[in-house]
PDB file of C-alpha atoms in Angstrom:
ATOM      1  CA  MET S 127     -28.946 -58.186  17.318  1.00 46.00           C
ATOM      2  CA  SER S 128     -26.133 -60.312  18.599  1.00 49.00           C
ATOM      3  CA  TYR S 129     -25.747 -63.995  17.880  1.00 51.00           C
ATOM      4  CA  THR S 130     -24.106 -65.691  20.769  1.00 51.00           C
ATOM      5  CA  GLU S 131     -24.124 -69.287  21.857  1.00 54.00           C
ATOM      6  CA  ILE S 132     -23.739 -70.364  25.392  1.00 54.00           C
ATOM      7  CA  ASN S 133     -22.264 -73.784  25.819  1.00 53.00           C
ATOM      8  CA  PRO S 134     -24.035 -75.425  28.771  1.00 56.00           C
ATOM      9  CA  THR S 135     -21.049 -77.674  29.470  1.00 58.00           C
ATOM     10  CA  ALA S 136     -18.529 -74.843  29.506  1.00 53.00           C
ATOM     11  CA  PRO S 137     -17.649 -73.083  32.713  1.00 56.00           C
ATOM     12  CA  ALA S 138     -19.778 -69.941  33.419  1.00 55.00           C
ATOM     13  CA  ALA S 139     -16.846 -67.479  33.113  1.00 55.00           C
ATOM     14  CA  THR S 140     -16.279 -68.261  29.442  1.00 56.00           C
ATOM     15  CA  THR S 141     -16.730 -65.381  27.006  1.00 58.00           C
ATOM     16  CA  PRO S 142     -19.434 -65.850  24.455  1.00 58.00           C
ATOM     17  CA  VAL S 143     -18.493 -66.908  20.952  1.00 59.00           C
ATOM     18  CA  ARG S 144     -19.280 -64.223  18.362  1.00 58.00           C
ATOM     19  CA  TYR S 145     -20.577 -65.161  15.002  1.00 60.00           C
ATOM     20  CA  ALA S 146     -19.933 -63.446  11.665  1.00 61.00           C
ATOM     21  CA  PRO S 147     -22.331 -60.464  11.852  1.00 63.00           C
ATOM     22  CA  ASP S 148     -20.824 -59.242  15.148  1.00 63.00           C
ATOM     23  CA  ARG S 149     -17.227 -59.763  13.998  1.00 65.00           C
ATOM     24  CA  ASP S 150     -17.865 -57.876  10.758  1.00 70.00           C
ATOM     25  CA  ARG S 151     -19.467 -54.989  12.648  1.00 73.00           C
ATOM     26  CA  ALA S 152     -16.456 -54.758  14.989  1.00 72.00           C
ATOM     27  CA  ARG S 153     -13.994 -54.930  12.081  1.00 75.00           C
ATOM     28  CA  ASN S 154     -15.947 -52.292  10.153  1.00 77.00           C
ATOM     29  CA  ALA S 155     -15.959 -49.972  13.168  1.00 76.00           C
ATOM     30  CA  GLN S 156     -12.201 -50.383  13.586  1.00 79.00           C
ATOM     31  CA  ALA S 157     -11.599 -49.800   9.857  1.00 78.00           C
ATOM     32  CA  ALA S 158     -13.749 -46.647   9.950  1.00 79.00           C
ATOM     33  CA  ALA S 159     -11.774 -45.354  12.918  1.00 79.00           C
ATOM     34  CA  ASN S 160      -8.517 -46.045  11.053  1.00 81.00           C
ATOM     35  CA  ARG S 161      -9.833 -44.211   7.945  1.00 82.00           C
ATOM     36  CA  LYS S 162     -10.841 -41.187  10.037  1.00 82.00           C
ATOM     37  CA  GLY S 163      -7.400 -41.087  11.644  1.00 81.00           C
ATOM     38  CA  MET S 164      -5.655 -41.304   8.272  1.00 84.00           C
ATOM     39  CA  LEU S 165      -7.942 -38.605   6.838  1.00 83.00           C
ATOM     40  CA  ALA S 166      -7.156 -36.317   9.768  1.00 83.00           C
ATOM     41  CA  LEU S 167      -3.419 -36.972   9.334  1.00 84.00           C
ATOM     42  CA  ALA S 168      -3.581 -36.303   5.577  1.00 84.00           C
ATOM     43  CA  THR S 169      -5.543 -33.080   6.189  1.00 86.00           C
ATOM     44  CA  ALA S 170      -2.990 -31.884   8.749  1.00 84.00           C
ATOM     45  CA  VAL S 171      -0.088 -32.615   6.383  1.00 84.00           C
ATOM     46  CA  ALA S 172      -1.853 -30.810   3.501  1.00 83.00           C
ATOM     47  CA  MET S 173      -2.541 -27.756   5.660  1.00 83.00           C
ATOM     48  CA  LEU S 174       1.058 -27.678   6.862  1.00 82.00           C
ATOM     49  CA  GLY S 175       2.282 -27.884   3.262  1.00 79.00           C
ATOM     50  CA  ALA S 176      -0.040 -25.077   2.183  1.00 78.00           C
ATOM     51  CA  LEU S 177       1.159 -22.948   5.095  1.00 77.00           C
ATOM     52  CA  MET S 178       4.779 -23.498   4.092  1.00 77.00           C
ATOM     53  CA  ILE S 179       4.015 -22.518   0.497  1.00 77.00           C
ATOM     54  CA  VAL S 180       2.250 -19.326   1.565  1.00 72.00           C
ATOM     55  CA  THR S 181       4.903 -18.222   4.077  1.00 74.00           C
ATOM     56  CA  THR S 182       7.946 -19.022   1.970  1.00 68.00           C
ATOM     57  CA  PRO S 183       9.363 -15.749   0.606  1.00 68.00           C
ATOM     58  CA  ARG S 184       9.534 -15.560  -3.147  1.00 64.00           C
ATOM     59  CA  PHE S 185      11.730 -13.380  -5.227  1.00 63.00           C
ATOM     60  CA  ALA S 186       9.945 -11.281  -7.814  1.00 58.00           C
ATOM     61  CA  ALA S 187      10.836 -11.904 -11.381  1.00 57.00           C
ATOM     62  CA  SER S 188      12.932  -9.086 -12.754  1.00 56.00           C
ATOM     63  CA  GLN S 189      10.919  -6.606 -14.769  1.00 64.00           C
ATOM     64  CA  GLY S 190      13.884  -4.539 -15.813  1.00 70.00           C
ATOM     65  CA  VAL S 191      13.552  -2.020 -12.955  1.00 72.00           C
ATOM     66  CA  GLN S 192      16.754  -1.150 -11.189  1.00 78.00           C
ATOM     67  CA  LEU S 193      16.301   0.192  -7.673  1.00 83.00           C
ATOM     68  CA  VAL S 194      18.744   2.855  -6.636  1.00 84.00           C
ATOM     69  CA  LYS S 195      19.821   3.197  -3.044  1.00 88.00           C
ATOM     70  CA  VAL S 196      18.907   6.565  -1.593  1.00 86.00           C
ATOM     71  CA  ASP S 197      20.872   8.268   1.151  1.00 88.00           C
ATOM     72  CA  VAL S 198      18.052   8.720   3.653  1.00 88.00           C
ATOM     73  CA  ALA S 199      20.097  11.210   5.686  1.00 88.00           C
ATOM     74  CA  VAL S 200      20.216  13.509   2.652  1.00 86.00           C
ATOM     75  CA  VAL S 201      16.514  13.005   1.910  1.00 87.00           C
ATOM     76  CA  ALA S 202      15.631  13.782   5.544  1.00 86.00           C
ATOM     77  CA  LYS S 203      17.307  17.190   5.187  1.00 86.00           C
ATOM     78  CA  GLY S 204      15.077  18.035   2.220  1.00 86.00           C
ATOM     79  CA  TYR S 205      11.917  20.129   2.143  1.00 88.00           C
ATOM     80  CA  ARG S 206       8.473  18.586   2.551  1.00 86.00           C
ATOM     81  CA  ALA S 207       6.128  19.984  -0.081  1.00 88.00           C
ATOM     82  CA  SER S 208       3.252  19.879   2.405  1.00 89.00           C
ATOM     83  CA  LYS S 209       5.184  22.250   4.688  1.00 89.00           C
ATOM     84  CA  LEU S 210       6.209  24.641   1.885  1.00 91.00           C
ATOM     85  CA  ILE S 211       2.753  25.011   0.334  1.00 91.00           C
ATOM     86  CA  GLY S 212       1.009  28.091   1.659  1.00 91.00           C
ATOM     87  CA  SER S 213       4.264  29.894   2.502  1.00 92.00           C
ATOM     88  CA  SER S 214       4.799  33.487   1.443  1.00 93.00           C
ATOM     89  CA  VAL S 215       7.129  34.134  -1.478  1.00 94.00           C
ATOM     90  CA  ILE S 216       9.265  37.275  -1.350  1.00 92.00           C
ATOM     91  CA  ASN S 217      11.604  38.936  -3.811  1.00 92.00           C
ATOM     92  CA  ASP S 218      15.195  40.060  -3.240  1.00 90.00           C
ATOM     93  CA  LYS S 219      13.872  43.389  -1.850  1.00 92.00           C
ATOM     94  CA  ASN S 220      12.035  41.413   0.878  1.00 92.00           C
ATOM     95  CA  GLU S 221       8.625  42.363  -0.603  1.00 91.00           C
ATOM     96  CA  LYS S 222       5.853  39.753  -0.520  1.00 92.00           C
ATOM     97  CA  ILE S 223       5.017  38.925  -4.120  1.00 92.00           C
ATOM     98  CA  GLY S 224       2.733  35.910  -3.631  1.00 91.00           C
ATOM     99  CA  SER S 225       2.408  32.557  -1.935  1.00 92.00           C
ATOM    100  CA  LEU S 226       3.323  29.024  -2.917  1.00 93.00           C
ATOM    101  CA  ASP S 227       0.103  27.297  -3.961  1.00 93.00           C
ATOM    102  CA  ASP S 228       1.436  23.977  -5.273  1.00 93.00           C
ATOM    103  CA  ILE S 229       4.421  22.092  -6.633  1.00 93.00           C
ATOM    104  CA  ILE S 230       3.886  20.243  -9.912  1.00 93.00           C
ATOM    105  CA  ILE S 231       6.074  17.519 -11.402  1.00 91.00           C
ATOM    106  CA  ASP S 232       5.503  17.193 -15.136  1.00 90.00           C
ATOM    107  CA  GLN S 233       5.857  14.063 -17.242  1.00 89.00           C
ATOM    108  CA  GLN S 234       9.531  14.807 -17.921  1.00 92.00           C
ATOM    109  CA  LYS S 235      10.040  15.014 -14.123  1.00 91.00           C
ATOM    110  CA  ALA S 236      10.673  18.774 -14.216  1.00 92.00           C
ATOM    111  CA  MET S 237       9.311  20.574 -11.176  1.00 93.00           C
ATOM    112  CA  SER S 238       7.359  23.818 -11.314  1.00 94.00           C
ATOM    113  CA  ALA S 239       6.134  26.023  -8.498  1.00 94.00           C
ATOM    114  CA  VAL S 240       2.594  27.328  -8.767  1.00 94.00           C
ATOM    115  CA  LEU S 241       2.353  30.746  -7.141  1.00 93.00           C
ATOM    116  CA  GLN S 242      -0.779  32.594  -6.134  1.00 91.00           C
ATOM    117  CA  VAL S 243      -0.372  36.279  -6.951  1.00 90.00           C
ATOM    118  CA  GLY S 244      -2.595  39.336  -6.628  1.00 82.00           C
ATOM    119  CA  GLY S 245      -5.974  39.374  -5.046  1.00 70.00           C
ATOM    120  CA  PHE S 246      -7.128  40.207  -1.574  1.00 68.00           C
ATOM    121  CA  LEU S 247      -8.684  37.730   0.871  1.00 66.00           C
ATOM    122  CA  GLY S 248      -8.837  35.127  -1.870  1.00 62.00           C
ATOM    123  CA  LEU S 249     -10.628  37.389  -4.379  1.00 70.00           C
ATOM    124  CA  GLY S 250      -8.963  38.289  -7.651  1.00 72.00           C
ATOM    125  CA  LYS S 251      -6.107  35.854  -7.188  1.00 83.00           C
ATOM    126  CA  ARG S 252      -4.259  34.331 -10.138  1.00 89.00           C
ATOM    127  CA  LEU S 253      -2.085  31.300 -10.383  1.00 92.00           C
ATOM    128  CA  VAL S 254       1.183  31.424 -12.309  1.00 93.00           C
ATOM    129  CA  ALA S 255       3.863  28.797 -12.767  1.00 93.00           C
ATOM    130  CA  VAL S 256       7.606  29.355 -12.420  1.00 94.00           C
ATOM    131  CA  PRO S 257      10.469  26.856 -12.533  1.00 94.00           C
ATOM    132  CA  TYR S 258      10.976  25.344  -9.089  1.00 93.00           C
ATOM    133  CA  ASP S 259      14.735  25.815  -9.468  1.00 93.00           C
ATOM    134  CA  SER S 260      14.250  29.603  -9.602  1.00 93.00           C
ATOM    135  CA  LEU S 261      13.056  29.617  -5.972  1.00 94.00           C
ATOM    136  CA  GLN S 262      15.549  30.103  -3.165  1.00 93.00           C
ATOM    137  CA  ILE S 263      14.476  28.323  -0.008  1.00 92.00           C
ATOM    138  CA  SER S 264      16.103  29.039   3.348  1.00 91.00           C
ATOM    139  CA  GLU S 265      17.870  26.258   5.237  1.00 88.00           C
ATOM    140  CA  ASP S 266      14.912  25.839   7.614  1.00 87.00           C
ATOM    141  CA  GLY S 267      12.347  26.079   4.780  1.00 86.00           C
ATOM    142  CA  LYS S 268      10.543  29.048   6.338  1.00 88.00           C
ATOM    143  CA  LYS S 269      11.603  31.666   3.793  1.00 92.00           C
ATOM    144  CA  ILE S 270      11.008  31.298   0.050  1.00 93.00           C
ATOM    145  CA  ALA S 271      12.415  33.921  -2.306  1.00 94.00           C
ATOM    146  CA  LEU S 272      12.080  34.514  -6.038  1.00 93.00           C
ATOM    147  CA  PRO S 273      14.955  36.924  -6.770  1.00 93.00           C
ATOM    148  CA  GLY S 274      14.360  39.640  -9.354  1.00 90.00           C
ATOM    149  CA  ALA S 275      10.587  39.144  -9.466  1.00 90.00           C
ATOM    150  CA  THR S 276       7.944  41.764  -8.789  1.00 88.00           C
ATOM    151  CA  LYS S 277       4.194  41.501  -8.301  1.00 87.00           C
ATOM    152  CA  ASP S 278       3.593  43.193 -11.646  1.00 86.00           C
ATOM    153  CA  GLU S 279       5.924  40.832 -13.538  1.00 88.00           C
ATOM    154  CA  LEU S 280       4.178  37.801 -11.994  1.00 88.00           C
ATOM    155  CA  LYS S 281       0.731  39.195 -12.830  1.00 87.00           C
ATOM    156  CA  ASN S 282       1.838  39.540 -16.467  1.00 88.00           C
ATOM    157  CA  LEU S 283       2.767  35.836 -16.731  1.00 90.00           C
ATOM    158  CA  ALA S 284       0.313  33.471 -18.382  1.00 91.00           C
ATOM    159  CA  GLU S 285      -2.315  32.265 -15.932  1.00 92.00           C
ATOM    160  CA  PHE S 286      -1.892  28.679 -14.785  1.00 92.00           C
ATOM    161  CA  LYS S 287      -5.001  26.486 -14.753  1.00 90.00           C
ATOM    162  CA  TYR S 288      -5.209  22.940 -13.493  1.00 87.00           C
ATOM    163  CA  LEU S 289      -6.526  20.379 -15.944  1.00 84.00           C
ATOM    164  CA  SER S 290      -9.899  19.031 -14.919  1.00 73.00           C
ATOM    165  CA  ASN S 291     -10.292  15.268 -14.528  1.00 59.00           C
ATOM    166  CA  ARG S 292     -12.111  15.158 -17.872  1.00 57.00           C
ATOM    167  CA  ASP S 293      -9.272  16.998 -19.629  1.00 53.00           C
ATOM    168  CA  ALA S 294      -6.677  14.692 -18.080  1.00 50.00           C
ATOM    169  CA  ALA S 295      -8.602  11.609 -19.240  1.00 50.00           C
ATOM    170  CA  GLN S 296      -8.637  12.877 -22.839  1.00 50.00           C
ATOM    171  CA  ARG S 297      -4.839  13.122 -23.016  1.00 47.00           C
TER     172      ARG S 297
END
C-alpha cells in the first residue's frame, strides 16, 4: 500500500510525495541490492584466492632423499626385462640349456636370473636361479648365454620357488 498525497492546488505534473513506509521500502531494496553485490564480489575474490593457492607450485620439504641424474641415453641402450623374459639361454657350445623365466632383484639390490630348465612342453620343468651377472647378453638382446653351463649342471642346482603372498606377508 502506498501513502501518497495529492495537493489539489499544485500543478498536475507534480510527483507525489512519498511518506515513510515507501521511502523505507525503497531504501531497504537498495541496501539489499548493495549487499548482494558485495557478497558476489567477496565470493569472487575468495574463489580467486583459493585458485591461486591451489595452482601455486610448492616445493616439497626435504626428506633426505637425494635424486641422482641418470643419463637417459645410456639407459635407453639397456635391456628391457619384458623383452628378455622368455628368451632361450644357450651355453658356450651353442646348446640350448633353458629359458629366462624371470629377473629378480633382492632386498640388497642384487639381481638374479630365474631360468626354466628341463621339461618338455611345460611338463617337468624346474626353476633355478643364477646370478644375473653370469649371463652374457648380445648387443641386440636376442641371444643370452650362460658360459660353462650344461643342462645337467642346471638341473642339479637347488630348485627356485617363488614365495606365496602369505609367505611374503609373514616376513
